[in-house]
Short mmCIF file of C-alpha atoms in Angstrom, two decimals:
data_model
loop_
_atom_site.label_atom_id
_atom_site.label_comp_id
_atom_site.label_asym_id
_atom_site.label_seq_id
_atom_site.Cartn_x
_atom_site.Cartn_y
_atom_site.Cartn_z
CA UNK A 229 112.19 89.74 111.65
CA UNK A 230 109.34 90.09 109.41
CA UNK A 231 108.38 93.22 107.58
CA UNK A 232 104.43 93.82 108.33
CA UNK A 233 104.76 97.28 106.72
CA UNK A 234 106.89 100.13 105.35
CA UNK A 235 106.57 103.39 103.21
CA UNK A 236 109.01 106.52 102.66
CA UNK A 237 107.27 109.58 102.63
CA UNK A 238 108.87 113.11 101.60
CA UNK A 239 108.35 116.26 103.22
CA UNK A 240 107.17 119.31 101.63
CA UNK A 241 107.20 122.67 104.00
CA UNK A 242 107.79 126.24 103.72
CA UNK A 243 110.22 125.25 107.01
CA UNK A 244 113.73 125.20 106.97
CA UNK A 245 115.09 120.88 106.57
CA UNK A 246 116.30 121.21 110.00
CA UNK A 247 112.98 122.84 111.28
CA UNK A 248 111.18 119.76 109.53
CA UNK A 249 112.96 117.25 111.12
CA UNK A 250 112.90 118.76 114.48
CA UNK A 251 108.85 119.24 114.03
CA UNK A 252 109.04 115.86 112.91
CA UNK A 253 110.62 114.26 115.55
CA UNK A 254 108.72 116.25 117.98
CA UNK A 255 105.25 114.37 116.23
CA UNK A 256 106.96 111.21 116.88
CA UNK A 257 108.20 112.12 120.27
CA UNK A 258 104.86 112.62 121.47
CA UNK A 259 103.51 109.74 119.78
CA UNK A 260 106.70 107.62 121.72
CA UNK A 261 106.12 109.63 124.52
CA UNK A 262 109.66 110.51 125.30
CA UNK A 263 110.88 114.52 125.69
CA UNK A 264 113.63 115.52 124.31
CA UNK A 265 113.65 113.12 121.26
CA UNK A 266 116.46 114.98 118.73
CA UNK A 267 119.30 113.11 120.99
CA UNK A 268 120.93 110.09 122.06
CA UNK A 269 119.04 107.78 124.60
CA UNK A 270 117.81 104.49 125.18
CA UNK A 271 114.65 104.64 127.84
CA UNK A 272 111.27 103.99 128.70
CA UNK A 273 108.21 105.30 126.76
CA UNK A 274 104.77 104.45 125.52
CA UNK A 275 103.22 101.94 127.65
CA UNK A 276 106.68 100.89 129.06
CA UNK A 277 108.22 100.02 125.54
CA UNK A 278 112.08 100.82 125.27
CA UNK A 279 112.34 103.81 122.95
CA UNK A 280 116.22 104.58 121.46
CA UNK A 281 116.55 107.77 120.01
CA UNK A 282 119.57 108.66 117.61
CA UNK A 283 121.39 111.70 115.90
CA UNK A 284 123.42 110.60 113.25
CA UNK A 285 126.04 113.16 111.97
CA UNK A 286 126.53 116.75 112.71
CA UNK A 287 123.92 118.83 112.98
CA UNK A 288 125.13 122.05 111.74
CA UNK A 289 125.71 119.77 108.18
CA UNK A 290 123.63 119.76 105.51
CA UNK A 291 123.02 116.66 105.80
CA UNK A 292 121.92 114.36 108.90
CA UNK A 293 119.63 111.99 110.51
CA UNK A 294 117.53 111.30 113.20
CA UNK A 295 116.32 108.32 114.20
CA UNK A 296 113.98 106.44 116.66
CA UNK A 297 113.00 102.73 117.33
CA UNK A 298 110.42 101.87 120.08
CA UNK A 299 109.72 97.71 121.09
CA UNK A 300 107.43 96.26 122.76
CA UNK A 301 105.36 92.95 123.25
CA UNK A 302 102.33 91.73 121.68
CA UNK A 303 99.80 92.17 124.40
CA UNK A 304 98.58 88.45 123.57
CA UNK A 305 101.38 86.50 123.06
CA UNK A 306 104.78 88.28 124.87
CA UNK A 307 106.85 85.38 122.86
CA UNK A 308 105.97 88.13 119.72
CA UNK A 309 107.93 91.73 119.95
CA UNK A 310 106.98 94.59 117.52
CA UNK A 311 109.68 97.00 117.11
CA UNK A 312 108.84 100.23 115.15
CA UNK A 313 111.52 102.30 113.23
CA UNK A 314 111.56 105.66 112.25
CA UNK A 315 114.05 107.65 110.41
CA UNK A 316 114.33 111.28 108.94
CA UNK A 317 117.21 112.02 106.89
CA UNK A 318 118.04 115.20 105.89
CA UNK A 319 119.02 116.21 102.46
CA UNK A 320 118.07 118.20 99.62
CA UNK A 321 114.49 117.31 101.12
CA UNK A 322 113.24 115.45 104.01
CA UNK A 323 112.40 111.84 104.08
CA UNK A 324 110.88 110.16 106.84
CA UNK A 325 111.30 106.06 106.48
CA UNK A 326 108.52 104.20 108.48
CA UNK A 327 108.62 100.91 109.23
CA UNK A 328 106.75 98.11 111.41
CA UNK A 329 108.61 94.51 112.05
CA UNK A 330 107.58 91.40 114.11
CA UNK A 331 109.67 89.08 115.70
CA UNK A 332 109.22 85.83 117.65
CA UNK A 333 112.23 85.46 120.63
CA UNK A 334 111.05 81.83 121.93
CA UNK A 335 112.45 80.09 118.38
CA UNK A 336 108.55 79.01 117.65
CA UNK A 337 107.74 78.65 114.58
CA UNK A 338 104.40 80.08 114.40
CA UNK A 339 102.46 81.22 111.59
CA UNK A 340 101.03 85.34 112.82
CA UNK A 341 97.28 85.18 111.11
CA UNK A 342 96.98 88.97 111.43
CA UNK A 343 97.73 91.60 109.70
CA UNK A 344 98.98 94.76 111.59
CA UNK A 345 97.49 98.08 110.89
CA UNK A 346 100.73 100.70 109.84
CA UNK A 347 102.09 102.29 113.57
CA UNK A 348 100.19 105.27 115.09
CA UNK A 349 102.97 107.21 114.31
CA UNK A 350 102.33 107.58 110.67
CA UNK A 351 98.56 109.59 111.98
CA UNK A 352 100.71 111.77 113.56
CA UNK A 353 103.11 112.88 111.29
CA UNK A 354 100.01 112.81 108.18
CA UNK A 355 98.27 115.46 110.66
CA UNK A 356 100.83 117.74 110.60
CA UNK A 357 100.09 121.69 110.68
CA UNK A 358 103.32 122.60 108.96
CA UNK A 359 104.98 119.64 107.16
CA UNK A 360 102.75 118.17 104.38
CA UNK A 361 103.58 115.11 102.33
CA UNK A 362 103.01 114.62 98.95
CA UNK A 363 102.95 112.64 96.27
CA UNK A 364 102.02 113.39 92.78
CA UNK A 365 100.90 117.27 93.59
CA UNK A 366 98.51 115.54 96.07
CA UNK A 367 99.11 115.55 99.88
CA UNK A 368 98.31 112.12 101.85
CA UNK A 369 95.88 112.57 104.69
CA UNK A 370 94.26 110.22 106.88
CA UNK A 371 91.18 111.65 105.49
CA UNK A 372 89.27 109.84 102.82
CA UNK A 373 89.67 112.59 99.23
CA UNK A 374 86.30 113.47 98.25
CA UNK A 375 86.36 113.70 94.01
CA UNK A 376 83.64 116.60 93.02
CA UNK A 377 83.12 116.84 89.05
CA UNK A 378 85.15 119.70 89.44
CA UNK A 379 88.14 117.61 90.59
CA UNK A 380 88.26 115.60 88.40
CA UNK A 381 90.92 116.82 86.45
CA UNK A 382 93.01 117.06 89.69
CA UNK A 383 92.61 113.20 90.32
CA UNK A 384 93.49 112.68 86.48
CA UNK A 385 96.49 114.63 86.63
CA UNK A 386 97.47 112.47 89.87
CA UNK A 387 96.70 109.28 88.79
CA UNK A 388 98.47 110.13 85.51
CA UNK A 389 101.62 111.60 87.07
CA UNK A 390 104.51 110.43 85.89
CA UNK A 391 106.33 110.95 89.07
CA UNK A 392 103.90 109.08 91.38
CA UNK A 393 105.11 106.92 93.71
CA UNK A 394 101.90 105.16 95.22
CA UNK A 395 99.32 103.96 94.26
CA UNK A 396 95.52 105.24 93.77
CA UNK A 397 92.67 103.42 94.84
CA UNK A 398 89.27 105.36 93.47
CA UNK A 399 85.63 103.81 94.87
CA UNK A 400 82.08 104.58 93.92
CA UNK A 401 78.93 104.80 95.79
CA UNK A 402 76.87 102.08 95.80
CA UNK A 403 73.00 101.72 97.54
CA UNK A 404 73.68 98.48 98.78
CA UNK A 405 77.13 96.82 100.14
CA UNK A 406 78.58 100.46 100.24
CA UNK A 407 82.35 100.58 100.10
CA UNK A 408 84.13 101.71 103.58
CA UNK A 409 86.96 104.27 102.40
CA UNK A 410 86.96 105.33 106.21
CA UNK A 411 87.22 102.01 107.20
CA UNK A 412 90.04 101.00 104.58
CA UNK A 413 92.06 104.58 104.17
CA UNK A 414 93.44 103.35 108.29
CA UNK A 415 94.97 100.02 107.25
CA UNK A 416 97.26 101.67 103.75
CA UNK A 417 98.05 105.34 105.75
CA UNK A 418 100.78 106.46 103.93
CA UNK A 419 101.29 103.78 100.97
CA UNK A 420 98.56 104.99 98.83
CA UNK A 421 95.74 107.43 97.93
CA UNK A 422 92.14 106.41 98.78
CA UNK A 423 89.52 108.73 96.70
CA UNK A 424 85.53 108.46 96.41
CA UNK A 425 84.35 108.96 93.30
CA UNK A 426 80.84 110.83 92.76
CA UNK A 427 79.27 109.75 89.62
CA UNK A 428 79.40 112.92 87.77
CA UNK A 429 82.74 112.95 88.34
CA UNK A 430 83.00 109.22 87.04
CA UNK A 431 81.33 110.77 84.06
CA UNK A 432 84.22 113.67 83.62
CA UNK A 433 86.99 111.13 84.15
CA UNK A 434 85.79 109.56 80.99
CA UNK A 435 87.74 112.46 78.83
CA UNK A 436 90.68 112.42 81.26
CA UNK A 437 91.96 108.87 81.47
CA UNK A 438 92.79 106.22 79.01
CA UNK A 439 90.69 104.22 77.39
CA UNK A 440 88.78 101.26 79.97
CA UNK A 441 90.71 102.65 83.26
CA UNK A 442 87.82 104.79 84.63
CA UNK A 443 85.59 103.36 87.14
CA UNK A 444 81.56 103.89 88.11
CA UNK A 445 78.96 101.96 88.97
CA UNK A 446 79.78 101.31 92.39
CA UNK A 447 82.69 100.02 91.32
CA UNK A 448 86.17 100.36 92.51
CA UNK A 449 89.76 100.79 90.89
CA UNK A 450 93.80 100.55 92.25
CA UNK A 451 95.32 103.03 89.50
CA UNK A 452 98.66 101.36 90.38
CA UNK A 453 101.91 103.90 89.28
CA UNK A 454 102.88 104.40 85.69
CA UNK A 455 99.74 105.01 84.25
CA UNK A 456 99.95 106.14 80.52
CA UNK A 457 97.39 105.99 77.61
CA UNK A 458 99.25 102.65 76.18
CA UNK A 459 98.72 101.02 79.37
CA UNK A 460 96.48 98.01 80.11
CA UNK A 461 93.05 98.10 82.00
CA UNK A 462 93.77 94.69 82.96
CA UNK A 463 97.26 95.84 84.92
CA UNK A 464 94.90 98.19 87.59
CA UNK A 465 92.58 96.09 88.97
CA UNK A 466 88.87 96.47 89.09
CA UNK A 467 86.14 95.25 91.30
CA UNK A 468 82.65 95.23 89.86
CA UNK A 469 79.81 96.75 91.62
CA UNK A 470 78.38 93.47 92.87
CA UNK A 471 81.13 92.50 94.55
CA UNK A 472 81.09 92.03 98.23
CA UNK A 473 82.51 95.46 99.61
CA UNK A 474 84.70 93.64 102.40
CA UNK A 475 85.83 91.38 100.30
CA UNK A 476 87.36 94.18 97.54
CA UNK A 477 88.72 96.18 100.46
CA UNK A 478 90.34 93.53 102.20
CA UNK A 479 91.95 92.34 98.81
CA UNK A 480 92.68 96.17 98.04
CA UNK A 481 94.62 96.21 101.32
CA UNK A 482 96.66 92.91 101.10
CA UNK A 483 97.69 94.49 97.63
CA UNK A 484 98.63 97.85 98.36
CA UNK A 485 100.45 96.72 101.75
CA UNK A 486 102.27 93.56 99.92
CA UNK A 487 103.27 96.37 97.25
CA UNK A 488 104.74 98.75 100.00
CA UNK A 489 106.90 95.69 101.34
CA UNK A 490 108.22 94.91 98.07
CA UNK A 491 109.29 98.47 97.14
CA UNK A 492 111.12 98.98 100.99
CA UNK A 493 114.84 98.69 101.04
CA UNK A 494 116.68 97.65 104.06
CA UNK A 495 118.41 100.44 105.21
CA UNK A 496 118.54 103.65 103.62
CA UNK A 497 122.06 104.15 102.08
CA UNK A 498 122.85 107.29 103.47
CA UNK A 499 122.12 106.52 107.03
CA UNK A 500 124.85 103.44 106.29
CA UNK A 501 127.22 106.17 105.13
CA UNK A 502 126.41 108.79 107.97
CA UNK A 503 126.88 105.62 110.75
CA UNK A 504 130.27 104.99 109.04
CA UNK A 505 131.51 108.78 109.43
CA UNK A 506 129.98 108.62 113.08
CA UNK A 507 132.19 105.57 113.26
CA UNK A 508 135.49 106.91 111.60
CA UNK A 509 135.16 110.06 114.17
CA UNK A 510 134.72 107.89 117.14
CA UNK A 511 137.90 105.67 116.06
CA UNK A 512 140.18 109.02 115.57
CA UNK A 513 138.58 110.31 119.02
CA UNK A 514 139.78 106.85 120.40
CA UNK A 515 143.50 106.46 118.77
CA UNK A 516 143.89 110.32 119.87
CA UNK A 517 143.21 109.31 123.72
CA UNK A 518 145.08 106.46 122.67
CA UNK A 519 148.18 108.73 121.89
CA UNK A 520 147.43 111.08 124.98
CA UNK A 521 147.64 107.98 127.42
CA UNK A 522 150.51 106.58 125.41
CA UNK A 523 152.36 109.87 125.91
CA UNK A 524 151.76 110.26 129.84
CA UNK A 525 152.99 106.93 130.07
CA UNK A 526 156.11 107.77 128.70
CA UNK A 527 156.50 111.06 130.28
CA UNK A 528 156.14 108.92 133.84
CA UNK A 529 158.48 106.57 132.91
CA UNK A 530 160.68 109.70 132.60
CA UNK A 531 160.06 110.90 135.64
CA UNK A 532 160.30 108.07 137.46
CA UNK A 533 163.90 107.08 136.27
CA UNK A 534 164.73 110.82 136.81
CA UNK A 535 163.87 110.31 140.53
#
């Protein structure tokens, strides 16, 4: 299969874990369009695709997992499948795994010329009333962050986080060519920040950040993670203001997505671990009936020799 996109995102609610993953799977369950998701099935959902829903572990524990993958075909070619994964695993905090994969099942080797947006899913679980994820003290939205000057020291602090995971990309207003954060913000939901600039704010940022990584001018900037005051303007890249505005977002995009792919593990280690306890309690369920049958068998031996 090949990875077209993936992100982690962690939860942040005044909701107990369990209550998050429950509202969580309900968001997805809709989305999948399947009842009952927080259980094990394999049916129908969303425009026919097969949707297979999971509990992993106990659910009284502290921790457990839910999980849910929905397949389908490409409405073009039906050699190509696309098979979206979701999994929330709870811990000390929630984290939801999203990923999107494509396949081919005819053995073709074809060359797939477009990029996927991320899975619908991910809108659904950004819009959430009662769950919101952050990163960096900021929550993600699917709404484009609108810098005032008097935010400016809230985007520093973000962009200078320590802890940030994802990356920043900050635009400016131009008159001409302008720069689509509505348009881009769709196609990196969940793997970064996307934040418009006003030029007094550009202005403020000048006292907040390091030396040559502001941007202004109708220019824009990916303020990638690590950001410190010994680091490099070269390292976060910059598009001038004359530059072609679909050209800078599509590049922005191919970065921050190819980033996102590199940074996703396989599996997450504790659903490995939870799959092998599900699998150690099914064996001793197994060698116990096992045992039982073994016994009767015996016992009507017994009897029959008796008689």
């Amino acid at each position: 299969m090949a990875l077209e996109y993936a992100t982690t995102l962690r939860a942040s609610s005044d909701l107990t874990p369990k209550e998050q993953v429950d509202c969580i799977a309900d968001a997805v369950g809709r989305w999948a369009r399947v009842p009952d998701p927080v259980s094990d099935a394999d049916r129908l959902g969303r425009r026919d695709a097969r949707v297979i829903t999971r509990v992993l572990g106990d659910l009284t524990a502290d921790q457990w997992a839910w999980t849910l993958q929905l397949s389908h075909p490409d409405d073009r070619d039906a050699a190509v499948e696309w098979v979206v994964s979701i999994a929330a695993v709870l811990g000390e905090a929630v984290d939801v795994t999203v990923r999107l994969e494509r396949r081919r099942t005819d053995g073709t080797v074809l060359r797939h010329r477009e990029r996927s947006a991320p899975p619908a899913c991910i809108r659904a679980l950004l819009d959430l009333d009662d769950i919101e994820f952050v990163d960096a003290g900021h929550r993600l939205t699917t709404s484009v962050w609108l810098v005032e000057p008097e935010d400016a020291s809230a985007l520093a602090q973000t962009i200078l986080d320590p802890e940030r995971r994802l990356p920043v990309f900050g635009f400016t207003p131009r008159d001409e060519d302008p720069i689509d954060g509505g348009e881009l913000l769709p196609s990196v939901a969940g793997l970064a920040h996307v934040a418009l600039i006003r030029p007094k704010t550009s202005w403020a940022l000048d006292e907040l950040l390091p030396r040559g990584l502001n941007v202004y001018g109708g220019a824009a900037r990916l303020w990638w993670p690590g950001v410190t005051a010994r680091s490099s303007r070269w390292d976060h890249e910059l598009w001038a203001g004359d530059k072609s505005a679909q050209f800078l977002q599509r590049q922005a995009i191919d970065l921050i997505v190819e980033a996102g792919l590199a940074a996703a593990t396989s599996v997450d280690p504790r659903l490995l671990e939870l799959e092998r306890q599900g699998m150690d309690a099914e064996a001793r369920r197994l060698a116990e009936r096992v045992e039982e049958l073994r016994l009767r068998y015996e016992q009507a031996l017994a009897q029959a020799s008796d008689s």
